[in-house]
Amino acid sequence: MSGLQCLASENIWFDKPLYDEAEKCFYEGANGPPSQAKAALLPKARQQRPRNRNSSSHAGGDQELVTRMKSMELENHTLHKVVAEMRAALQTLENRVATLEKSPSAKAAPVQAAPVKQVQNGDDEDEDDDMDLFGSDDEDDEEAERLKQERLDAYAAKKSKKPALIAKSSLLLDVKPWDDETDMAKLEECVRSVQMEGLLWGASKLVPVGYGIKKLQITCVIEDDKVGTDILEEEITKFEDFIQSIDVAAFNKI
């Protein structure tokens, strides 16, 4: 009887229309009608766009930050490397300085003061008074003249000992016989028999002229101051039994 009494006192089911109406209002207020639901979705989509833009901008800013951090890390690494090299160079320099300081040759030798000559008073002062500090110009001129004369004499003696240059010339002579029956060996012997100071005979050969006739071509060296070409031709043409004429084919200074 107690359960029935409880149900009799409960009035929830008697007020069901009220609860249905309340539930309807609740759902309409939560979702709204279909047209209002679409209109409500548009502001939500528009609100999401700035969020997307903000997220992309945040992503771009993060990428730039990462790039800058990487460049700073690379620069920091380079600076560390430079500092390490500088420390190594400084250490090497310190070691060299320490080695030089320890070596005995690096120590500076003590400077010895020059001995001071003591000047005695008394007679030395009198001698200084008598000394002529400026000297005599006449004595200097005589000394310079004497040195000049000695140098001139030495130059003249040296020049006199030097052998004088002897001017020489080289001649090529063409000695022609009378005919083809002339003994050319005898003709050459006659030519070489001419001897004088400053004359030196050289090589010779026979050169055909024509019709079986040959001429003697002979070289000689003469000293210009002692032997002249005119005198040489005159001496050679004295052998007129063998020699018809003589010509100077070539004349060269030595």
Tab-separated table of C-alpha atoms in Angstrom:
chain	number	residue	atom	x	y	z
A	1	MET	CA	0.000	0.000	0.000
A	2	SER	CA	2.945	2.262	0.623
A	3	GLY	CA	4.127	2.066	-3.087
A	4	LEU	CA	0.724	2.910	-4.395
A	5	GLN	CA	0.522	5.789	-2.026
A	6	CYS	CA	3.810	7.076	-3.393
A	7	LEU	CA	2.616	6.818	-6.988
A	8	ALA	CA	-0.625	8.503	-6.049
A	9	SER	CA	1.263	11.392	-4.574
A	10	GLU	CA	3.691	11.675	-7.649
A	11	ASN	CA	2.334	14.124	-10.282
A	12	ILE	CA	5.150	14.056	-12.965
A	13	TRP	CA	3.169	12.233	-15.560
A	14	PHE	CA	0.207	14.491	-15.122
A	15	ASP	CA	2.397	17.453	-16.119
A	16	LYS	CA	3.904	15.742	-19.235
A	17	PRO	CA	2.686	18.378	-21.708
A	18	LEU	CA	4.481	20.973	-19.687
A	19	TYR	CA	7.654	18.916	-19.782
A	20	ASP	CA	7.333	18.323	-23.527
A	21	GLU	CA	6.927	22.012	-24.179
A	22	ALA	CA	9.947	22.735	-22.004
A	23	GLU	CA	11.996	20.117	-23.856
A	24	LYS	CA	10.964	21.617	-27.214
A	25	CYS	CA	11.942	25.084	-26.121
A	26	PHE	CA	15.242	23.758	-24.858
A	27	TYR	CA	16.175	22.140	-28.144
A	28	GLU	CA	14.968	25.087	-30.180
A	29	GLY	CA	16.996	27.386	-28.051
A	30	ALA	CA	20.022	25.141	-28.381
A	31	ASN	CA	19.885	24.436	-32.136
A	32	GLY	CA	17.320	26.873	-33.443
A	33	PRO	CA	15.296	26.311	-36.622
A	34	PRO	CA	17.046	24.968	-39.788
A	35	SER	CA	17.424	28.415	-41.420
A	36	GLN	CA	18.709	29.899	-38.237
A	37	ALA	CA	21.143	26.965	-37.865
A	38	LYS	CA	22.742	27.777	-41.261
A	39	ALA	CA	22.961	31.441	-40.371
A	40	ALA	CA	24.571	30.441	-37.106
A	41	LEU	CA	27.199	28.317	-38.969
A	42	LEU	CA	28.374	31.253	-41.128
A	43	PRO	CA	29.817	33.330	-38.275
A	44	LYS	CA	31.528	30.205	-36.982
A	45	ALA	CA	33.192	29.624	-40.398
A	46	ARG	CA	34.199	33.263	-40.586
A	47	GLN	CA	35.697	33.037	-37.155
A	48	GLN	CA	37.673	29.951	-38.181
A	49	ARG	CA	39.290	31.764	-41.182
A	50	PRO	CA	41.178	34.288	-39.068
A	51	ARG	CA	42.206	31.418	-36.874
A	52	ASN	CA	43.619	29.629	-39.929
A	53	ARG	CA	45.362	32.812	-41.013
A	54	ASN	CA	46.752	33.287	-37.553
A	55	SER	CA	47.982	29.699	-37.540
A	56	SER	CA	49.720	30.186	-40.954
A	57	SER	CA	51.307	33.419	-39.782
A	58	HIS	CA	52.432	31.658	-36.639
A	59	ALA	CA	53.905	28.866	-38.784
A	60	GLY	CA	55.797	31.387	-40.991
A	61	GLY	CA	57.141	33.182	-37.944
A	62	ASP	CA	58.303	29.884	-36.470
A	63	GLN	CA	60.137	29.011	-39.716
A	64	GLU	CA	61.920	32.372	-39.765
A	65	LEU	CA	62.885	31.949	-36.145
A	66	VAL	CA	64.306	28.514	-36.848
A	67	THR	CA	66.328	29.879	-39.790
A	68	ARG	CA	67.757	32.687	-37.669
A	69	MET	CA	68.637	30.282	-34.896
A	70	LYS	CA	70.480	28.022	-37.363
A	71	SER	CA	72.468	30.977	-38.770
A	72	MET	CA	73.349	32.116	-35.256
A	73	GLU	CA	74.498	28.608	-34.378
A	74	LEU	CA	76.705	28.499	-37.514
A	75	GLU	CA	78.173	31.918	-36.735
A	76	ASN	CA	78.789	30.871	-33.154
A	77	HIS	CA	80.586	27.741	-34.369
A	78	THR	CA	82.779	29.845	-36.682
A	79	LEU	CA	83.624	32.266	-33.881
A	80	HIS	CA	84.584	29.384	-31.632
A	81	LYS	CA	86.910	28.066	-34.349
A	82	VAL	CA	88.571	31.478	-34.817
A	83	VAL	CA	89.048	31.883	-31.083
A	84	ALA	CA	90.641	28.428	-30.902
A	85	GLU	CA	93.088	29.300	-33.715
A	86	MET	CA	94.001	32.572	-32.024
A	87	ARG	CA	94.615	30.783	-28.752
A	88	ALA	CA	96.877	28.255	-30.512
A	89	ALA	CA	98.866	31.049	-32.203
A	90	LEU	CA	99.196	32.905	-28.906
A	91	GLN	CA	100.405	29.753	-27.186
A	92	THR	CA	103.011	29.180	-29.917
A	93	LEU	CA	104.211	32.762	-29.588
A	94	GLU	CA	104.486	32.441	-25.819
A	95	ASN	CA	106.521	29.244	-26.212
A	96	ARG	CA	108.924	30.957	-28.643
A	97	VAL	CA	109.364	33.925	-26.317
A	98	ALA	CA	110.048	31.607	-23.404
A	99	THR	CA	112.618	29.679	-25.462
A	100	LEU	CA	114.384	32.881	-26.507
A	101	GLU	CA	114.477	34.128	-22.937
A	102	LYS	CA	116.033	30.876	-21.754
A	103	SER	CA	118.747	30.789	-24.478
A	104	PRO	CA	122.105	32.327	-23.411
A	105	SER	CA	122.578	34.202	-26.697
A	106	ALA	CA	119.438	36.221	-26.062
A	107	LYS	CA	120.867	37.761	-22.952
A	108	ALA	CA	122.232	41.185	-23.690
A	109	ALA	CA	125.911	41.543	-23.083
A	110	PRO	CA	126.775	44.194	-20.560
A	111	VAL	CA	127.907	47.383	-22.140
A	112	GLN	CA	131.410	48.250	-21.130
A	113	ALA	CA	132.116	51.877	-20.636
A	114	ALA	CA	134.986	53.294	-22.593
A	115	PRO	CA	137.993	54.105	-20.438
A	116	VAL	CA	138.179	57.742	-19.624
A	117	LYS	CA	141.531	59.253	-20.274
A	118	GLN	CA	142.578	61.388	-17.385
A	119	VAL	CA	143.912	64.749	-18.329
A	120	GLN	CA	146.802	65.956	-16.269
A	121	ASN	CA	146.958	69.575	-15.432
A	122	GLY	CA	150.070	71.655	-15.550
A	123	ASP	CA	152.370	71.113	-18.526
A	124	ASP	CA	149.621	69.575	-20.687
A	125	GLU	CA	147.618	72.767	-20.508
A	126	ASP	CA	150.626	74.714	-21.745
A	127	GLU	CA	151.095	72.307	-24.651
A	128	ASP	CA	147.424	72.696	-25.610
A	129	ASP	CA	147.839	76.431	-25.647
A	130	ASP	CA	150.786	76.144	-28.051
A	131	MET	CA	148.911	73.730	-30.394
A	132	ASP	CA	147.448	75.192	-33.603
A	133	LEU	CA	143.948	73.770	-33.853
A	134	PHE	CA	143.222	75.026	-37.363
A	135	GLY	CA	146.553	74.143	-38.994
A	136	SER	CA	148.042	75.795	-42.056
A	137	ASP	CA	146.358	75.988	-45.446
A	138	ASP	CA	149.743	76.063	-47.166
A	139	GLU	CA	150.680	72.681	-45.741
A	140	ASP	CA	147.382	71.149	-46.953
A	141	ASP	CA	147.930	72.511	-50.461
A	142	GLU	CA	151.459	71.153	-50.595
A	143	GLU	CA	150.308	67.717	-49.443
A	144	ALA	CA	147.515	67.599	-52.050
A	145	GLU	CA	149.916	68.675	-54.790
A	146	ARG	CA	152.405	66.011	-53.786
A	147	LEU	CA	149.733	63.271	-53.862
A	148	LYS	CA	148.519	64.438	-57.254
A	149	GLN	CA	152.032	64.360	-58.685
A	150	GLU	CA	152.632	60.853	-57.316
A	151	ARG	CA	149.458	59.596	-58.961
A	152	LEU	CA	150.389	61.172	-62.296
A	153	ASP	CA	153.844	59.593	-62.180
A	154	ALA	CA	152.390	56.173	-61.353
A	155	TYR	CA	149.917	56.433	-64.245
A	156	ALA	CA	152.663	57.446	-66.690
A	157	ALA	CA	154.867	54.557	-65.601
A	158	LYS	CA	152.022	52.096	-65.964
A	159	LYS	CA	151.139	53.412	-69.405
A	160	SER	CA	154.739	53.188	-70.591
A	161	LYS	CA	154.936	49.513	-69.614
A	162	LYS	CA	151.794	48.652	-71.561
A	163	PRO	CA	152.642	47.333	-75.051
A	164	ALA	CA	151.522	49.534	-77.890
A	165	LEU	CA	148.825	48.247	-80.222
A	166	ILE	CA	150.314	47.115	-83.549
A	167	ALA	CA	148.147	47.715	-86.611
A	168	LYS	CA	148.147	44.747	-88.985
A	169	SER	CA	146.472	43.883	-92.281
A	170	SER	CA	145.688	40.676	-94.123
A	171	LEU	CA	146.350	40.576	-97.889
A	172	LEU	CA	145.263	38.146	-100.601
A	173	LEU	CA	147.563	38.449	-103.629
A	174	ASP	CA	146.962	37.176	-107.181
A	175	VAL	CA	150.313	36.467	-108.901
A	176	LYS	CA	149.964	35.814	-112.666
A	177	PRO	CA	152.590	34.009	-114.800
A	178	TRP	CA	153.499	34.737	-118.433
A	179	ASP	CA	152.040	31.564	-119.934
A	180	ASP	CA	151.089	27.979	-119.233
A	181	GLU	CA	154.709	26.847	-119.484
A	182	THR	CA	155.835	28.862	-116.460
A	183	ASP	CA	157.024	26.740	-113.538
A	184	MET	CA	154.472	27.623	-110.830
A	185	ALA	CA	156.504	25.927	-108.090
A	186	LYS	CA	159.493	28.088	-108.928
A	187	LEU	CA	157.208	31.150	-109.097
A	188	GLU	CA	155.897	30.473	-105.588
A	189	GLU	CA	159.415	29.966	-104.327
A	190	CYS	CA	160.395	33.347	-105.708
A	191	VAL	CA	157.405	35.024	-104.080
A	192	ARG	CA	158.140	33.486	-100.670
A	193	SER	CA	161.773	34.491	-100.965
A	194	VAL	CA	160.726	38.084	-100.406
A	195	GLN	CA	161.385	38.622	-96.666
A	196	MET	CA	161.231	41.817	-94.644
A	197	GLU	CA	160.419	42.840	-91.065
A	198	GLY	CA	156.661	42.816	-90.429
A	199	LEU	CA	155.839	40.368	-93.293
A	200	LEU	CA	154.461	36.874	-92.741
A	201	TRP	CA	153.474	34.584	-95.623
A	202	GLY	CA	150.472	32.287	-95.355
A	203	ALA	CA	148.674	29.614	-97.379
A	204	SER	CA	148.629	29.494	-101.160
A	205	LYS	CA	146.862	27.708	-104.007
A	206	LEU	CA	146.750	27.582	-107.813
A	207	VAL	CA	143.593	28.957	-109.440
A	208	PRO	CA	142.821	28.246	-113.119
A	209	VAL	CA	142.535	31.379	-115.299
A	210	GLY	CA	141.972	29.969	-118.822
A	211	TYR	CA	143.716	28.262	-121.724
A	212	GLY	CA	145.636	26.058	-119.284
A	213	ILE	CA	147.083	29.032	-117.425
A	214	LYS	CA	146.932	29.117	-113.636
A	215	LYS	CA	147.624	31.952	-111.228
A	216	LEU	CA	149.125	31.782	-107.744
A	217	GLN	CA	146.812	32.986	-104.986
A	218	ILE	CA	148.712	33.549	-101.731
A	219	THR	CA	147.900	35.214	-98.401
A	220	CYS	CA	150.154	37.240	-96.138
A	221	VAL	CA	149.971	39.408	-92.993
A	222	ILE	CA	151.823	42.710	-92.826
A	223	GLU	CA	152.411	45.336	-90.168
A	224	ASP	CA	151.088	48.638	-91.493
A	225	ASP	CA	153.902	50.703	-89.992
A	226	LYS	CA	156.686	48.528	-91.462
A	227	VAL	CA	155.397	47.088	-94.743
A	228	GLY	CA	153.492	48.857	-97.484
A	229	THR	CA	151.626	47.243	-100.356
A	230	ASP	CA	153.576	49.269	-102.937
A	231	ILE	CA	156.926	48.099	-101.591
A	232	LEU	CA	155.692	44.500	-101.447
A	233	GLU	CA	154.492	44.579	-105.081
A	234	GLU	CA	157.748	46.122	-106.205
A	235	GLU	CA	159.818	43.428	-104.509
A	236	ILE	CA	157.705	40.606	-105.973
A	237	THR	CA	157.685	41.950	-109.554
A	238	LYS	CA	161.502	41.902	-109.587
A	239	PHE	CA	161.209	38.254	-110.624
A	240	GLU	CA	160.109	39.260	-114.098
A	241	ASP	CA	161.199	35.954	-115.639
A	242	PHE	CA	158.314	34.193	-113.881
A	243	ILE	CA	155.860	36.913	-112.890
A	244	GLN	CA	153.864	38.968	-115.348
A	245	SER	CA	151.764	40.975	-112.809
A	246	ILE	CA	150.474	41.047	-109.266
A	247	ASP	CA	147.106	42.244	-107.937
A	248	VAL	CA	145.731	42.727	-104.401
A	249	ALA	CA	142.533	40.642	-104.433
A	250	ALA	CA	141.545	41.350	-100.815
A	251	PHE	CA	142.725	43.749	-98.107
A	252	ASN	CA	141.436	43.454	-94.524
A	253	LYS	CA	142.471	45.199	-91.312
A	254	ILE	CA	143.194	42.949	-88.351
